Coordinates of C-alpha atoms (C1' of nucleotides) in Angstrom, one line a residue:
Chain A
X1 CA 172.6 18.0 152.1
X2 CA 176.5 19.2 152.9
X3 CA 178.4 20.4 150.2
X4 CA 182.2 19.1 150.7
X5 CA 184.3 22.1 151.9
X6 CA 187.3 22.2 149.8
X7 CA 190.0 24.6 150.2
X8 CA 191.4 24.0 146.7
X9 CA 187.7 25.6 145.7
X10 CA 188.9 28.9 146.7
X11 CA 191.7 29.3 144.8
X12 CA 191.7 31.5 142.5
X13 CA 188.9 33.6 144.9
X14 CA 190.3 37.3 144.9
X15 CA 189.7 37.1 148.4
X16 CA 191.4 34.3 149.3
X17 CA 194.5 34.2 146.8
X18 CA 196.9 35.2 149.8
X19 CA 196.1 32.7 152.3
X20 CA 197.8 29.6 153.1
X21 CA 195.5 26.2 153.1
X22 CA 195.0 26.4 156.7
X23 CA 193.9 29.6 156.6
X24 CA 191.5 28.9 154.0
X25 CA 189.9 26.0 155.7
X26 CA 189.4 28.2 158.9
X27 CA 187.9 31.0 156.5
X28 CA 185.3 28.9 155.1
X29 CA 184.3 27.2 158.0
X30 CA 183.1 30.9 159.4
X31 CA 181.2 31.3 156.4
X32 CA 178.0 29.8 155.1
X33 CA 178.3 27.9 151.5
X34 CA 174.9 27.2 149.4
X35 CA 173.2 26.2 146.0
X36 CA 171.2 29.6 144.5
X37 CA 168.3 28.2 141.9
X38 CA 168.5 30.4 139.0
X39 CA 166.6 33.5 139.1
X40 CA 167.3 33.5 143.4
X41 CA 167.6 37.0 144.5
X42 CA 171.0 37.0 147.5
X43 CA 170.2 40.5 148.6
X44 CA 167.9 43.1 147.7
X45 CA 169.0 46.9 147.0
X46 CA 167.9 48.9 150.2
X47 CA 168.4 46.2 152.9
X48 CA 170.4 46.1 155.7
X49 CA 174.4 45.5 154.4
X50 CA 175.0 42.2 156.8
X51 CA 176.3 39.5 154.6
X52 CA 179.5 39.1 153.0
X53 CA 179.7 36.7 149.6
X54 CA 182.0 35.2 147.4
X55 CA 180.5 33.4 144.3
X56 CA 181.9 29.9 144.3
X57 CA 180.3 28.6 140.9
X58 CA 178.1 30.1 138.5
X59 CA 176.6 33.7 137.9
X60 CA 175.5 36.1 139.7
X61 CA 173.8 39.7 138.1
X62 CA 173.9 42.8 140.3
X63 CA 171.3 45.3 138.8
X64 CA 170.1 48.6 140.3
X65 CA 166.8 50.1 140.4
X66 CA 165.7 53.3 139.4
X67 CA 163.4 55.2 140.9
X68 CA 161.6 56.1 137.5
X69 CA 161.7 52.1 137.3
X70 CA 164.2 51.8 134.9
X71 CA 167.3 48.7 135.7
X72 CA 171.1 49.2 135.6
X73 CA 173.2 46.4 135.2
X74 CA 176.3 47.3 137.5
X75 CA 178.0 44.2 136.6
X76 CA 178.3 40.2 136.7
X77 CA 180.1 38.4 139.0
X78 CA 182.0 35.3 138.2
X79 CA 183.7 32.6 140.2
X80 CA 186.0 33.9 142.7
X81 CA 184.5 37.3 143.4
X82 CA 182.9 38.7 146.2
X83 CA 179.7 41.3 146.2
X84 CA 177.9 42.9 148.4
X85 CA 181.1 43.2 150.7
X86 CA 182.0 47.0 150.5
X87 CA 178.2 48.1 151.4
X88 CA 178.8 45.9 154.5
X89 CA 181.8 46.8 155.7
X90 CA 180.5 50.2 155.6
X91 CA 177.2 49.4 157.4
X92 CA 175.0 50.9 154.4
X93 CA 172.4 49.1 152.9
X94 CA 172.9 47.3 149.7
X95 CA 173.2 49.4 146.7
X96 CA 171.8 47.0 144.2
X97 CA 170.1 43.7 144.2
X98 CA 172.0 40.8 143.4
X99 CA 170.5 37.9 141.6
X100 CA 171.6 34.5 140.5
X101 CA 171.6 34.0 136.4
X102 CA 172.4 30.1 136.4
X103 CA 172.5 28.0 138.9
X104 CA 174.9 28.7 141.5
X105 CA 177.0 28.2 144.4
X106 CA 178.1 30.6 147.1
X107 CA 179.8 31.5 150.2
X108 CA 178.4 34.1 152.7
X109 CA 179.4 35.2 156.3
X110 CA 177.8 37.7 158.5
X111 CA 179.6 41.1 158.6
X112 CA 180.3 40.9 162.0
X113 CA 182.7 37.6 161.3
X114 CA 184.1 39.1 158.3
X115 CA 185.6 42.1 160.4
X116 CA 186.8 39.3 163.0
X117 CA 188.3 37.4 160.4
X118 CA 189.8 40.7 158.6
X119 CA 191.2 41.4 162.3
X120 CA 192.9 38.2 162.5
X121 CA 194.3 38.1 158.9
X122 CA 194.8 41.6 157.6
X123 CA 195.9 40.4 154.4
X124 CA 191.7 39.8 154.2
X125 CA 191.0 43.5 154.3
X126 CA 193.9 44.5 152.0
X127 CA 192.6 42.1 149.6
X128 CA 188.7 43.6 149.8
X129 CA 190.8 47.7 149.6
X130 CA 192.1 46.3 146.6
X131 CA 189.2 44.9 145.2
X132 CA 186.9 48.2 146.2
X133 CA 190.2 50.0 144.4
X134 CA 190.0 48.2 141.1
X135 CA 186.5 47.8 140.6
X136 CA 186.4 52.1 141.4
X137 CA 189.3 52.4 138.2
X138 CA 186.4 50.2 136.0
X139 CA 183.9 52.2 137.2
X140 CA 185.8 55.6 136.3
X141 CA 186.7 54.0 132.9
X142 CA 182.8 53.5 132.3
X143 CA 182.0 56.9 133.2
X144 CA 184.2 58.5 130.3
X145 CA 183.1 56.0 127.8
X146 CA 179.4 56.2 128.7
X147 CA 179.7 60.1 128.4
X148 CA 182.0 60.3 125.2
X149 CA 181.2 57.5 123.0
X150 CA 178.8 56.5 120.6
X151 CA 176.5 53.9 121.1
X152 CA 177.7 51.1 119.3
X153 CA 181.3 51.6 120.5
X154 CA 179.8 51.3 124.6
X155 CA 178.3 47.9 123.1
X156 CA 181.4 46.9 121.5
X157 CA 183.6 47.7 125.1
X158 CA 181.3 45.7 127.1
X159 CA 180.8 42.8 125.1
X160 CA 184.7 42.5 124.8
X161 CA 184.8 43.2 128.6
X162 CA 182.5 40.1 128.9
X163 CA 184.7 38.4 126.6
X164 CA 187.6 38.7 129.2
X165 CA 185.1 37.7 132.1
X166 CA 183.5 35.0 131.0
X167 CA 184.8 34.1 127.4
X168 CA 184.5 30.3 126.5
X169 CA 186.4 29.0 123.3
X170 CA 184.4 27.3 121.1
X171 CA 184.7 26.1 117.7
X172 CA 182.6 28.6 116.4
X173 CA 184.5 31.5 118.4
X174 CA 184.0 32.9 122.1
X175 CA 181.4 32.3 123.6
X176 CA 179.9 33.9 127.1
X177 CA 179.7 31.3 129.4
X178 CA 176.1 32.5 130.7
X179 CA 173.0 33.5 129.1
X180 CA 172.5 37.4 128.5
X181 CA 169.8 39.0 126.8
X182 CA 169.5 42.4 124.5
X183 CA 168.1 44.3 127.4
X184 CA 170.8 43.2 129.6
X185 CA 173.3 44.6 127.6
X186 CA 171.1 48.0 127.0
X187 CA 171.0 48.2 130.7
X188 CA 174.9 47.8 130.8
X189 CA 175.8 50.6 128.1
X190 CA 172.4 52.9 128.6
X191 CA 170.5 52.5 126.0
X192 CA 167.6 50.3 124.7
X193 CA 167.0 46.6 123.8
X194 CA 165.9 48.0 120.2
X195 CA 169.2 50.0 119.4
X196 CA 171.0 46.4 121.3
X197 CA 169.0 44.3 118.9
X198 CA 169.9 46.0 116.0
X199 CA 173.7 46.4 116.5
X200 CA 173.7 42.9 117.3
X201 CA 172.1 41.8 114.1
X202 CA 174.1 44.4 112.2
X203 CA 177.4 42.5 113.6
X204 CA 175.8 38.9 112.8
X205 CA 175.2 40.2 109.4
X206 CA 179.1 40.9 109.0
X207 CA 180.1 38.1 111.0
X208 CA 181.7 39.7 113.6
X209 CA 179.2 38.1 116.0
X210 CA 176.8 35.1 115.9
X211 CA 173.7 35.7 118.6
X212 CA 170.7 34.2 119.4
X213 CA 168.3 33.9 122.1
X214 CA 170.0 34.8 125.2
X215 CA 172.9 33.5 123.7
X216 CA 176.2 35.3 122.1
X217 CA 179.2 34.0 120.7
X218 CA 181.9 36.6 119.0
X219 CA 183.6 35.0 116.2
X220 CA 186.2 37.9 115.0
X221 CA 187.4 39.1 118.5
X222 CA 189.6 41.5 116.2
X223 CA 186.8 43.5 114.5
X224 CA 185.1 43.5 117.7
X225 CA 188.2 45.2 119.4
X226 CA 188.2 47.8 116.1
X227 CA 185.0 49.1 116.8
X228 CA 185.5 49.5 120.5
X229 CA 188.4 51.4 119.8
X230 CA 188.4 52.8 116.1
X231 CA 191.6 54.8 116.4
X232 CA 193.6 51.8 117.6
X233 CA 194.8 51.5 121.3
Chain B
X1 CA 209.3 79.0 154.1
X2 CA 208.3 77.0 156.6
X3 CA 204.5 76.2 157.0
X4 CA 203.2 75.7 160.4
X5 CA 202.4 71.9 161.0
X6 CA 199.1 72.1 162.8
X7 CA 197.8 69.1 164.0
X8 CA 194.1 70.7 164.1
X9 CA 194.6 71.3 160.4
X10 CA 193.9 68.3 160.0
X11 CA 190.1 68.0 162.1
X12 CA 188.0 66.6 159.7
X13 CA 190.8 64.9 157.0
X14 CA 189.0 61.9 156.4
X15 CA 192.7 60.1 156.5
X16 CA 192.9 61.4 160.4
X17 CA 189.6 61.6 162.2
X18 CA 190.4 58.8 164.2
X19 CA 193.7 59.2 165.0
X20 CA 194.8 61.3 168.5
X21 CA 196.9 64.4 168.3
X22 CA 200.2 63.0 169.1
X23 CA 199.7 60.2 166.3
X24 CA 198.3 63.0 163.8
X25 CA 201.9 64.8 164.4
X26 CA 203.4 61.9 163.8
X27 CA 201.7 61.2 160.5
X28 CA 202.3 64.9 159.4
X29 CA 206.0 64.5 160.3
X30 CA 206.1 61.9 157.8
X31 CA 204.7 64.0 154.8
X32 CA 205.7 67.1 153.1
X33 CA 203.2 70.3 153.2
X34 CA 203.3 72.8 150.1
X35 CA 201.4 75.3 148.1
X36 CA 200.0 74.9 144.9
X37 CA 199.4 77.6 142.6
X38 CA 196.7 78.1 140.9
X39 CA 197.2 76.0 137.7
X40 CA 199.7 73.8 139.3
X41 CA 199.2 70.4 137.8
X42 CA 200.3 68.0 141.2
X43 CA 200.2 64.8 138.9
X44 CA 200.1 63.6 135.4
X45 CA 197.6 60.6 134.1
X46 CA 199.8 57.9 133.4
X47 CA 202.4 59.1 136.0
X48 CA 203.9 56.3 138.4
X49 CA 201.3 56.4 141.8
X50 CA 204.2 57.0 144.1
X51 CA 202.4 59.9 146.5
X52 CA 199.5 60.0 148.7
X53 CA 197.8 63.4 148.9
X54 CA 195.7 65.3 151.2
X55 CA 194.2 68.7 150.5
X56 CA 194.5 71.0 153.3
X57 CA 193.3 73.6 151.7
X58 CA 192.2 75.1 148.4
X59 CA 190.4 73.0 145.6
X60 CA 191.6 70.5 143.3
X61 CA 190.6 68.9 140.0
X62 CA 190.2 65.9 138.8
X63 CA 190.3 65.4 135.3
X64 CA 191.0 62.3 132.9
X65 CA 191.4 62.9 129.2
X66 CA 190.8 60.1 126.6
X67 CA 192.4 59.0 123.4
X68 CA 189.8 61.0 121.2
X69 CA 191.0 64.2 122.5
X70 CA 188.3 65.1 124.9
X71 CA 188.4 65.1 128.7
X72 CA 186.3 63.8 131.9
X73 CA 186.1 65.6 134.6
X74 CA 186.4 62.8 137.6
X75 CA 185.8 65.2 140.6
X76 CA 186.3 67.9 142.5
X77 CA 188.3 67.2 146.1
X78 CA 187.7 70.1 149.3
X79 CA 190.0 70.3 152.1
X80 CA 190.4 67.2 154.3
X81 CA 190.0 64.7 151.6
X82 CA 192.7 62.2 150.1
X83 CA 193.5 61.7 146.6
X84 CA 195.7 59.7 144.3
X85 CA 195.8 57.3 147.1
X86 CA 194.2 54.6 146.0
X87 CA 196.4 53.7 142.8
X88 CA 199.4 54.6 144.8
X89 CA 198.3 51.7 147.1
X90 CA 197.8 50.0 144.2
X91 CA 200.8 50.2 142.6
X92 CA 198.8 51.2 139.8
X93 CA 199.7 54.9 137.4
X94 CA 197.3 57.6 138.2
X95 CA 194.6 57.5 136.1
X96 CA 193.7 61.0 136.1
X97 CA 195.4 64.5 136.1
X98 CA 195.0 66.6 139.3
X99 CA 195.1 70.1 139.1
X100 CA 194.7 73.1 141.7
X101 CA 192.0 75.1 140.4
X102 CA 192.5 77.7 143.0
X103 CA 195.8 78.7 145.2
X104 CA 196.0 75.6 147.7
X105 CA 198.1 73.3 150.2
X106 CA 198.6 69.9 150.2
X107 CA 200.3 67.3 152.4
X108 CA 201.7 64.6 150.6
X109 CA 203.6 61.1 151.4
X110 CA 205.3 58.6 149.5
X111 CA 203.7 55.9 149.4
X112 CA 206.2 54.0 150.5
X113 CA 206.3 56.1 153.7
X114 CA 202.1 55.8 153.9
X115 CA 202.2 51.7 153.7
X116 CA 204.4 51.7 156.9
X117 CA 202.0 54.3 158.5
X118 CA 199.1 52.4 157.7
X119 CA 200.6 49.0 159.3
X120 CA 201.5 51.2 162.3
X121 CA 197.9 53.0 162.4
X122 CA 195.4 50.5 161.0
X123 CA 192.7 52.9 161.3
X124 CA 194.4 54.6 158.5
X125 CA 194.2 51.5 156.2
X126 CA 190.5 51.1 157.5
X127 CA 189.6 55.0 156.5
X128 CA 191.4 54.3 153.1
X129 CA 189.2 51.9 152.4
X130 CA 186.1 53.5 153.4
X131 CA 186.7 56.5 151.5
X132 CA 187.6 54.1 148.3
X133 CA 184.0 52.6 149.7
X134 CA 182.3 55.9 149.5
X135 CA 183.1 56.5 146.0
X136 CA 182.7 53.6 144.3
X137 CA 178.7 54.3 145.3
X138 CA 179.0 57.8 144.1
X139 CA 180.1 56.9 140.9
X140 CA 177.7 53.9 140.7
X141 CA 175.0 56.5 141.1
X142 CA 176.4 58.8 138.3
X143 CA 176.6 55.8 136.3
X144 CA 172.7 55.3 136.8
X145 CA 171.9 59.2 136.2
X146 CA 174.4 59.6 133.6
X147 CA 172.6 56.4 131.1
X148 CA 169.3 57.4 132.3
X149 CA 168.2 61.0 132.8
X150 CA 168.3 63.9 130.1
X151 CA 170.8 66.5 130.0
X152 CA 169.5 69.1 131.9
X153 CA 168.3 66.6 134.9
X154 CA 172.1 65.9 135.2
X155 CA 173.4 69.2 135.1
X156 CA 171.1 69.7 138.2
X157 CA 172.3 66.7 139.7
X158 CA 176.0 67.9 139.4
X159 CA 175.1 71.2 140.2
X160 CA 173.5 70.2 143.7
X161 CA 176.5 67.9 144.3
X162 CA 178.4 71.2 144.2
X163 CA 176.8 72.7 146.9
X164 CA 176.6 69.8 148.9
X165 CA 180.6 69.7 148.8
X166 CA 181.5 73.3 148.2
X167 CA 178.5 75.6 148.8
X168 CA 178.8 78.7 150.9
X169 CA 176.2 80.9 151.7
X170 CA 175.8 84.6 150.8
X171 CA 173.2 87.0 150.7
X172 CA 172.4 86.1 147.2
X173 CA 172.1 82.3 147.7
X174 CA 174.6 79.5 147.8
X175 CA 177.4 80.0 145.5
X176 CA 179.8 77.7 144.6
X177 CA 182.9 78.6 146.3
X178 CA 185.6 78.0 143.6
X179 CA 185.7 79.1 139.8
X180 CA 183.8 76.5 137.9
X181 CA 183.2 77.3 133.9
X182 CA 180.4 75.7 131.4
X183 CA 183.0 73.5 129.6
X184 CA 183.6 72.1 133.3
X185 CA 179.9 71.4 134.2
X186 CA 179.9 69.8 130.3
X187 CA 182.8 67.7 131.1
X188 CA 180.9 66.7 134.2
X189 CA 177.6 65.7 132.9
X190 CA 178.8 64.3 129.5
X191 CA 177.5 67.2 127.6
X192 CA 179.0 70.2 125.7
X193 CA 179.7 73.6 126.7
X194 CA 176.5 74.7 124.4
X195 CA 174.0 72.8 126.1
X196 CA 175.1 74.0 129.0
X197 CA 175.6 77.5 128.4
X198 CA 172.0 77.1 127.2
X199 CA 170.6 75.2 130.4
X200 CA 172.3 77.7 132.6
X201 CA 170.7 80.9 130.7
X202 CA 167.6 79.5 130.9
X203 CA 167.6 78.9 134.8
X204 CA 169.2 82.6 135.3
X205 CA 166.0 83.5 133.7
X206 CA 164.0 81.7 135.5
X207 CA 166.1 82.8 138.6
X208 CA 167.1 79.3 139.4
X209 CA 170.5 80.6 139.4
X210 CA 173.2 83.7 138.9
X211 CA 175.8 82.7 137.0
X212 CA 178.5 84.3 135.4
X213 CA 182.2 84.1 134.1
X214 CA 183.2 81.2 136.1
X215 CA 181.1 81.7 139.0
X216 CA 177.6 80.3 139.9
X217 CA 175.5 81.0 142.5
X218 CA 172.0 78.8 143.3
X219 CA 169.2 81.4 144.2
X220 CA 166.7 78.7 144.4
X221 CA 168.2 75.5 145.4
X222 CA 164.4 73.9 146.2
X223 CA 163.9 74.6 142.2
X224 CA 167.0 73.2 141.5
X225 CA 166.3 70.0 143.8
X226 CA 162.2 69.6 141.4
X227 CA 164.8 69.8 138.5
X228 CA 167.1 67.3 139.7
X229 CA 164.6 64.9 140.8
X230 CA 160.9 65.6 139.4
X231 CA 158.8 62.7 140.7
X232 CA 160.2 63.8 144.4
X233 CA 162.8 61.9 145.8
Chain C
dC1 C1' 193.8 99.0 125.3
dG2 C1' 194.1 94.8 123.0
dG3 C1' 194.3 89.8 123.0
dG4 C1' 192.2 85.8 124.3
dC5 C1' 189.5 83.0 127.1
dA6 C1' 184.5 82.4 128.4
dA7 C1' 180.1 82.7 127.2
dT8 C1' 176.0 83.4 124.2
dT9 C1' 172.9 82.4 120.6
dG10 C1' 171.1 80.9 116.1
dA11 C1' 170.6 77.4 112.5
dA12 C1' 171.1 72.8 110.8
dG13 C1' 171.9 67.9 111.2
dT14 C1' 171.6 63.4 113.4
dA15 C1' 172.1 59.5 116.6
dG16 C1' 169.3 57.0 118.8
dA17 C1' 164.8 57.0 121.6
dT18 C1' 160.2 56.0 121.1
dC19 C1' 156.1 54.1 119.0
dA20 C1' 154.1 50.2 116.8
dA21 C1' 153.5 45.7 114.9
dG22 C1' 154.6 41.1 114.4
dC23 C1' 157.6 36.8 114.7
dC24 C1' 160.0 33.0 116.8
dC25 C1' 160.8 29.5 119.9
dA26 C1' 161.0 27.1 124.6
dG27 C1' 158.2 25.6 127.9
dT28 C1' 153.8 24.0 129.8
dG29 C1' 149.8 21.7 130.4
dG30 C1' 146.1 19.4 128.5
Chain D
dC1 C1' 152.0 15.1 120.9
dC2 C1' 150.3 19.4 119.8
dA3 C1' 148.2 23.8 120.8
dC4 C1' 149.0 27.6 123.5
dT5 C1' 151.4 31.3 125.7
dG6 C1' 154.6 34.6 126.8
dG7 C1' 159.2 36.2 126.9
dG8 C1' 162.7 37.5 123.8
dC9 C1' 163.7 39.3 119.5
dT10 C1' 163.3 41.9 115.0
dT11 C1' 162.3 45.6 112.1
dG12 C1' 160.0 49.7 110.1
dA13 C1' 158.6 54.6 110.8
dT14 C1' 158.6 58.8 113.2
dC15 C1' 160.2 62.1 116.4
dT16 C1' 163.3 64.9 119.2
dA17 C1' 166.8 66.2 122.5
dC18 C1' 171.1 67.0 121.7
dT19 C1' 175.3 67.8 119.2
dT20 C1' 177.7 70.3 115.7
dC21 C1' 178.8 74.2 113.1
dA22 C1' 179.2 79.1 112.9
dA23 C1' 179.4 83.6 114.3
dT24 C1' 179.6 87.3 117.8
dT25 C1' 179.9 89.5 122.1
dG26 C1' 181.8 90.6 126.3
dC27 C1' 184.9 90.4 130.2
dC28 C1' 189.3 90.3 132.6
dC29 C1' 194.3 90.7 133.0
dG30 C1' 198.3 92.0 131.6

DNA sequence: CGGGCAATTGAAGTAGATCAAGCCCAGTGG
DNA sequence: CCACTGGGCTTGATCTACTTCAATTGCCCG
């Protein structure tokens, strides 16, 4: 089964925003573009870095093992962004595994082409500096609030930071576009599914949010923001 | 007072290591070498990113301070490393305060100047990016630790990092070879000074370590390493 | 020699982990 | 169609590693 190559699909793609159609077309054609089953693991943390992706369609989790056997959730990837690119540019193995959360659609091209294409259109590489650059100012913000804040305020940030990712409008309020459960989210903000679970129902109880199995819509965005940032901001 | 413009100053700068002498002078012609005082703050958070540093020699601090008053500290740079690079090339404000923590020299460019370096000498764009690379892992790691492990595992942790980047050897052990005090350590770790006054008594004791006003020297870096990481690693 | 930053150390309080028990609901297969 | 099963969620009770508060000491530099 081929899936149509569109250009117009990328747009929109961090990697791809500065490239005229052309350019695109002779991109994707390097690269490799297929359906992931929910629940399909891309890569696995600890192999060889020798793909490049960019997530087309869907969801895509990237969760790190610990060695005491305990998960972080690094982060979720939507449409348009790439993973697993900086580890192979670097020839290190992947630091995480990544794993599909719905049903999804990707792009993937072996390092080796990646570095050709980056040759020929340098704008490619900038693009991926830029990308490594912002998601390293995320990352620092993370660090302060994950060492300085309470837990209900880390909740509070990363639900409104999936809000801005993958918000959907609904009647009923925003809701994320992909399912996500209380351990998720205690593996995003270090802590535990109980203290997650509670919160949550604490903020269904007032209103601010309306969750369910796997399942979260915020309905006052505004009291939401007030926790994660009590003095104002 | 002129400073000498050595290109062999710079073996080892991550910027430079691939570039040849002649280029290296080059590169150096382009950028401005001063001393730093002790105390000398070289940027402000929230400051335009307009320069590109590289430490020559000397230590530098990296510290980002949040609404509530208290502050992170983000790292520690050694001679031969970059920083504020990466939100100058992003056109982003720095999102940190660096300050010499010791006397030291820098080099620094405008960024302005460093863009048309980097289109001349690719390899520089190419070791940006690498170094952007490198950290984004370290700081995914801390991010594990810091959600994960107890306080005293990460004060290890940090500590051993220490010596990794700034450990010189005396007769007495390793000793970190700038002034480093508890309230830096806390900031570190995303603890307080108490704790870690506390852990660091404890491990003198045990004769772990020697520390003292602002100093801190690892006697027995194996115990530290069974503290750091007790299942082996 | 004195002023202030760094560090120590005790005592008390608490956020949130951990332990424990049970419920709810979406699939699955008979 | 209904019973079964297991993953996801809830909720109470207990426990404890840290923080916070408070006081004191000691070191270094001017």
């Amino acid at each position: 089964m081929t899936l149509h190559l569109d250009p117009v699909a990328l747009n929109g793609a961090e990697l791809f925003d500065a490239l005229g159609e052309d350019d695109r077309m002779d991109v994707l054609r390097a690269g490799t573009v297929r359906r992931l089953a929910k629940g399909r693991r891309i890569f696995a943390q600890g192999d060889p870095g020798e793909t490049c992706h960019t997530l087309l369609d869907g969801r895509v989790k990237i969760v790190q093992s610990r060695p005491d056997g305990g998960q972080s959730v690094i982060r979720f990837i939507g449409p348009g962004e790439m993973f697993g690119t900086v580890a192979a540019l670097m020839d290190r193995p992947f630091p995480a595994d990544a794993v599909a959360v719905v049903d999804s659609v990707e792009i993937h091209w072996p390092v080796t082409a990646m570095r050709r294409l980056m040759t020929r259109f340098p704008q490619l590489a900038i693009c991926s500096a830029a990308s490594a650059g912002r998601r390293l100012f995320e990352l620092q913000e993370r660090l302060g609030e994950l060492s300085a804040e309470r837990v209900e305020q880390r909740i509070a940030r990363t639900v409104a930071r999936l809000v801005r990712q993958a918000g959907r409008r609904t009647e009923e309020g925003v809701e994320i576009d992909f399912p996500i459960t209380r351990q998720d989210l205690a593996e995003m903000t270090g802590s535990t599914l109980h203290t997650v679970s509670r919160t949550l129902s604490a903020w269904d109880e007032r209103g601010v949010t309306a969750s369910s199995r796997r399942r979260l819509v915020v309905r006052k965005l505004h009291l939401l923001l007030e926790i994660a940032d009590p003095d104002d901001g």
